[in-house]
Amino acid sequence: MLFNSLEFFLFLPIVFLLYWFIVNRNLKLQNTFVLAASYFFYGWWDWRFLSLIFLSTISDFILGILIGKTDDQKIQKRYLYLSFVVNLGILIFFKYFNFFIEEFSRLSEAIGLNANYSTLSIILPIGISFYTFQTLSYTIDVYKKQLAPTNDFISFAAFVSFFPQLVAGPVERASTLLPQFLKKRQFDYTKSVEGCQQILWGFFKKIVIADNCALFVNDIFGYYEYGEVSGLILLIGAVLFVIQIYADFSGYSDIAIGVAKLFGFQLMQNFNFPYHATSTTEIWRKWHISISSWFRDYLNKPLFFYFRHWGNYGLIIPLILTFTIIGFWHGANWTFIVYGLIHGIVMSIELFSKKTRKKIRKKIPKWLNSSMGWLITMFIWVFTCIIFRAENMTLAVNYIAAIFDNLFVLDMTQVTSRIIFQSLLITLTKGKVLFLLILFMFVIEWIYRKYTYGFKLNFKIPFLNWVFYYSILLLIILFGEFSQQEFIYFQF
Amino acid sequence: MTVQDVLGQFNQIFIDVLDEEDIVLTLDSTADDVEDWDSLTHIQLVVAIEKHFKVTFTTAEIENYENVGQMCNGVLEKLTAQTA
Amino acid sequence: MKRFLVRISIFFTVGFFLLYGIGELFLRYPVFAEKIGYSESWFRVYKIASRSKEDINSEILYLGDSGAGQMFPYTEQKHYLPINGAILIPGQYILASNAIKSNPNLKSIVLIANPLSIAAKFEDSFTCNNFVKPFYTKENLPHFSDLLLKKVTIKPVTKFYKYGFVKLLPFSDIDYFNQQPELTILSDISLEYTRKLVALCKKNNINLTIHSGAVDIKYKEKTNDWTEMKAQIKKEGLTEVFRGFFENMKYYESNQFITGQHLRKEYLADFKAYILQNQKQLVPKN
């Protein structure tokens, strides 16, 4: 079930009322209800997907108990590895199997072998990259003794499948989310109002900003394959994609966190205004925090530790390795690998230029330093996002080359002669409105940048809050793009 | 050697690694109190401390230290174990 | 909890009335909606259609599909009102009816449309946003025949389309699509509303001409030179209004179109002159 669908619009209030009024007397019953609602929510796409999530749930539940039963570190480690095998096995089979087969046969052909491996037609279950990592965090935390294993299967299964964050995060750590399932939730008026604010803002970002940007982005990126387009338009397309992907994913996270608040749960902040960052390192501390911190804690840190006596290489290797894997996490495509790799390299450069940059910082005014940092960061981000968006590396490289080839050539006749761009021309009014709306989003988020979400209204006069609520509601209804686009991160 | 001695040496290491002259560490300092202390510099600090005191940490030890004081004590314990 | 539920109920109730008001406001003052940049596709059609109620200051009115709109763009002249083929013949009828009412001097109406646009059936994915939402209003209700009304309200929710706020609602698009291929003979509603259009013009003493838009040559073979449609027109007694329609039909090669029924720019001027020439001959001088 998509958040931006009519079904969810009915699902949410029903589940909310049942949750607080019917099943609230008994914690066990309430958790069972959350589990059932979550499985219903997920099964709405395809009930067959439920078997996978169940497999992942039950194996980690048992492995957690087994780890808790023994004191032998070697055996504990073996159980931990088994959990890796199960979760990453599911992930690799469903997400990367065909990619590896294809690359392997290409390689065999290159060295002269007559390769003929057939790929399987596998559908990628939605959210698989998210819940497998959440389940894994449980076993790791139990192994590291940061969390006692639970005997309560219902609560554990509800933790794994909790519908607000099941399909696209935030990927929660077992040590912070699971305990919330084990104790009774209290309805909190202030938190619920905050939740509603966050949901409203999330819908605005998703339906108004992201999906309207998508119209243009899909046109420009799609059109690009057919022939030549002015570099300026391609550049605008890339910038719009950067805005789209932020509004889409942070919008989703806002809705997820807001919905969880309505049910008395606190999820982690997933975006901390990443586009205010003045370095790539900083962006990654503020972008998709739940996954980047997952990789930081469970992959990057151990790698750093392992390579710590290798001098400078001991810093570069783990960084580049981690970010390449983060890139690959997004999907089985070379574009994602290159995207991650470039970020790893940029961050290594930033690491070793720290002292030089500090010297510069002392010599020039603060605003100049941060705006330069921001420009460089955004430049890198925009161009790596082109790679991220493109269907394959050839198209990505061509796209970037075409931007510089004819950056200032804007031949409208060439544009209008193509039908794909006709829709774009019709939506020129839409373009102007969209520009203002994007500006509006960034201004509001700038005002509330000190908070955990960008729309934490707190006017002294309640009436003013309501004026804003209705304005956002009307903007969604009047300017939203309601073709029910899926969230970008569902495919990862 | 006392905890305060170790802390003083820690302070110098922090200043060198983070290239920030005005760091004043206390036993209660955590990563949040020190600007620029992230997972990257964290490991640089660990390496520098290991080098300086000629000790080695395990992953679990590093992860369980919650503040500078615990880390100082950890170093102190290792040093006394070595001399003993 | 109680406070929360009460507030949320108030929020949605007030929201409903606000939306209702805005829906009515947009229908009555489309200029206002346009000013704030509202540009949903149903509303673009509604806005152009609402110009048919204005004084066009001309004796002749041009209606038609989007192909006609290339030559007679509504942005250029007040008496150019071709919108698109998806407003269907009922839409063209309503435009004509409005224009006749507000323009006593009107002498002729020329409908320029590709035969496929004239044949177009109601059951199509474009119908909701191009015909139902812009034309199904309380004001236009008298123009709706029983057959048409039955088609519009085929699903329970679509009954409410006549209210402005439902048109605004994001989830209100209903797909009238069915999987059948495009028609090459007049659909049931095309037939009914062509008759109504003829009667309307006759009653008001107006010359009605239907001229064909540019047609892709591949349809000549596909339809066996429109044998079926010709026979249908004859059988239904509509030969008078379709006089010259097939004789003046002009074919172009597929590559002379940008897409479907839209001619490439370089052929537009010639084709427009051709239509005007033919139309002069068809309209008796009086």
PDB file of N, CA, C and O in Angstrom, chain A residues 204 208-209 429-444 475 479, chain C residues 35-37:
ATOM      1  N   PHE A 204       3.276  16.971   1.322  1.00  0.00           N
ATOM      2  CA  PHE A 204       3.566  18.129   0.476  1.00  0.00           C
ATOM      3  C   PHE A 204       4.853  17.883  -0.329  1.00  0.00           C
ATOM      4  O   PHE A 204       4.885  18.077  -1.544  1.00  0.00           O
ATOM      5  N   VAL A 208       3.585  17.248  -4.030  1.00  0.00           N
ATOM      6  CA  VAL A 208       3.694  18.519  -4.744  1.00  0.00           C
ATOM      7  C   VAL A 208       5.080  18.688  -5.360  1.00  0.00           C
ATOM      8  O   VAL A 208       5.209  18.939  -6.550  1.00  0.00           O
ATOM      9  N   ILE A 209       6.113  18.541  -4.558  1.00  0.00           N
ATOM     10  CA  ILE A 209       7.455  18.819  -5.078  1.00  0.00           C
ATOM     11  C   ILE A 209       7.992  17.641  -5.890  1.00  0.00           C
ATOM     12  O   ILE A 209       8.249  17.760  -7.089  1.00  0.00           O
ATOM     13  N   THR A 429       3.539  26.709 -17.509  1.00  0.00           N
ATOM     14  CA  THR A 429       2.913  27.382 -16.352  1.00  0.00           C
ATOM     15  C   THR A 429       3.229  26.579 -15.109  1.00  0.00           C
ATOM     16  O   THR A 429       3.573  27.113 -14.066  1.00  0.00           O
ATOM     17  N   LYS A 430       3.083  25.280 -15.264  1.00  0.00           N
ATOM     18  CA  LYS A 430       3.370  24.376 -14.158  1.00  0.00           C
ATOM     19  C   LYS A 430       4.797  24.567 -13.685  1.00  0.00           C
ATOM     20  O   LYS A 430       5.085  24.516 -12.498  1.00  0.00           O
ATOM     21  N   GLY A 431       5.686  24.775 -14.641  1.00  0.00           N
ATOM     22  CA  GLY A 431       7.097  24.975 -14.319  1.00  0.00           C
ATOM     23  C   GLY A 431       7.304  26.201 -13.452  1.00  0.00           C
ATOM     24  O   GLY A 431       8.039  26.147 -12.460  1.00  0.00           O
ATOM     25  N   LYS A 432       6.634  27.274 -13.814  1.00  0.00           N
ATOM     26  CA  LYS A 432       6.780  28.510 -13.028  1.00  0.00           C
ATOM     27  C   LYS A 432       6.263  28.297 -11.614  1.00  0.00           C
ATOM     28  O   LYS A 432       6.899  28.686 -10.635  1.00  0.00           O
ATOM     29  N   VAL A 433       5.076  27.675 -11.523  1.00  0.00           N
ATOM     30  CA  VAL A 433       4.500  27.415 -10.202  1.00  0.00           C
ATOM     31  C   VAL A 433       5.424  26.514  -9.400  1.00  0.00           C
ATOM     32  O   VAL A 433       5.694  26.745  -8.225  1.00  0.00           O
ATOM     33  N   LEU A 434       5.955  25.483 -10.083  1.00  0.00           N
ATOM     34  CA  LEU A 434       6.832  24.537  -9.410  1.00  0.00           C
ATOM     35  C   LEU A 434       8.057  25.241  -8.835  1.00  0.00           C
ATOM     36  O   LEU A 434       8.480  24.971  -7.713  1.00  0.00           O
ATOM     37  N   PHE A 435       8.599  26.163  -9.598  1.00  0.00           N
ATOM     38  CA  PHE A 435       9.766  26.905  -9.127  1.00  0.00           C
ATOM     39  C   PHE A 435       9.459  27.608  -7.806  1.00  0.00           C
ATOM     40  O   PHE A 435      10.229  27.526  -6.842  1.00  0.00           O
ATOM     41  N   LEU A 436       8.291  28.264  -7.761  1.00  0.00           N
ATOM     42  CA  LEU A 436       7.899  28.966  -6.531  1.00  0.00           C
ATOM     43  C   LEU A 436       7.679  27.989  -5.371  1.00  0.00           C
ATOM     44  O   LEU A 436       8.063  28.260  -4.240  1.00  0.00           O
ATOM     45  N   LEU A 437       7.085  26.842  -5.703  1.00  0.00           N
ATOM     46  CA  LEU A 437       6.820  25.859  -4.655  1.00  0.00           C
ATOM     47  C   LEU A 437       8.122  25.289  -4.075  1.00  0.00           C
ATOM     48  O   LEU A 437       8.247  25.089  -2.873  1.00  0.00           O
ATOM     49  N   ILE A 438       9.082  25.045  -4.967  1.00  0.00           N
ATOM     50  CA  ILE A 438      10.381  24.539  -4.512  1.00  0.00           C
ATOM     51  C   ILE A 438      11.035  25.561  -3.588  1.00  0.00           C
ATOM     52  O   ILE A 438      11.541  25.226  -2.510  1.00  0.00           O
ATOM     53  N   LEU A 439      10.957  26.816  -4.006  1.00  0.00           N
ATOM     54  CA  LEU A 439      11.512  27.899  -3.199  1.00  0.00           C
ATOM     55  C   LEU A 439      10.845  27.909  -1.819  1.00  0.00           C
ATOM     56  O   LEU A 439      11.509  27.996  -0.790  1.00  0.00           O
ATOM     57  N   PHE A 440       9.524  27.786  -1.841  1.00  0.00           N
ATOM     58  CA  PHE A 440       8.746  27.768  -0.609  1.00  0.00           C
ATOM     59  C   PHE A 440       9.210  26.643   0.316  1.00  0.00           C
ATOM     60  O   PHE A 440       9.441  26.843   1.509  1.00  0.00           O
ATOM     61  N   MET A 441       9.399  25.453  -0.260  1.00  0.00           N
ATOM     62  CA  MET A 441       9.828  24.308   0.550  1.00  0.00           C
ATOM     63  C   MET A 441      11.170  24.586   1.224  1.00  0.00           C
ATOM     64  O   MET A 441      11.335  24.386   2.422  1.00  0.00           O
ATOM     65  N   PHE A 442      12.122  25.098   0.441  1.00  0.00           N
ATOM     66  CA  PHE A 442      13.449  25.302   1.006  1.00  0.00           C
ATOM     67  C   PHE A 442      13.458  26.427   2.042  1.00  0.00           C
ATOM     68  O   PHE A 442      14.189  26.344   3.033  1.00  0.00           O
ATOM     69  N   VAL A 443      12.633  27.450   1.815  1.00  0.00           N
ATOM     70  CA  VAL A 443      12.573  28.552   2.793  1.00  0.00           C
ATOM     71  C   VAL A 443      12.012  28.040   4.122  1.00  0.00           C
ATOM     72  O   VAL A 443      12.589  28.272   5.187  1.00  0.00           O
ATOM     73  N   ILE A 444      10.893  27.314   4.036  1.00  0.00           N
ATOM     74  CA  ILE A 444      10.292  26.772   5.268  1.00  0.00           C
ATOM     75  C   ILE A 444      11.287  25.866   5.997  1.00  0.00           C
ATOM     76  O   ILE A 444      11.468  25.951   7.206  1.00  0.00           O
ATOM     77  N   LEU A 475      -2.422  23.478  -1.128  1.00  0.00           N
ATOM     78  CA  LEU A 475      -1.334  23.339  -2.107  1.00  0.00           C
ATOM     79  C   LEU A 475      -1.256  21.897  -2.586  1.00  0.00           C
ATOM     80  O   LEU A 475      -1.055  21.634  -3.768  1.00  0.00           O
ATOM     81  N   PHE A 479      -2.071  21.663  -6.367  1.00  0.00           N
ATOM     82  CA  PHE A 479      -0.858  21.575  -7.184  1.00  0.00           C
ATOM     83  C   PHE A 479      -0.176  20.213  -7.120  1.00  0.00           C
ATOM     84  O   PHE A 479       0.880  20.022  -7.695  1.00  0.00           O
TER      85      PHE A 479
ATOM     86  N   LYS C  35      -4.899  32.805 -12.367  1.00  0.00           N
ATOM     87  CA  LYS C  35      -3.935  33.749 -11.783  1.00  0.00           C
ATOM     88  C   LYS C  35      -3.021  33.079 -10.782  1.00  0.00           C
ATOM     89  O   LYS C  35      -1.827  33.351 -10.725  1.00  0.00           O
ATOM     90  N   ILE C  36      -3.588  32.204  -9.952  1.00  0.00           N
ATOM     91  CA  ILE C  36      -2.745  31.569  -8.951  1.00  0.00           C
ATOM     92  C   ILE C  36      -2.001  30.361  -9.516  1.00  0.00           C
ATOM     93  O   ILE C  36      -1.299  29.665  -8.804  1.00  0.00           O
ATOM     94  N   GLY C  37      -2.131  30.144 -10.815  1.00  0.00           N
ATOM     95  CA  GLY C  37      -1.298  29.135 -11.468  1.00  0.00           C
ATOM     96  C   GLY C  37      -1.892  27.742 -11.479  1.00  0.00           C
ATOM     97  O   GLY C  37      -1.203  26.765 -11.744  1.00  0.00           O
TER      98      GLY C  37
END
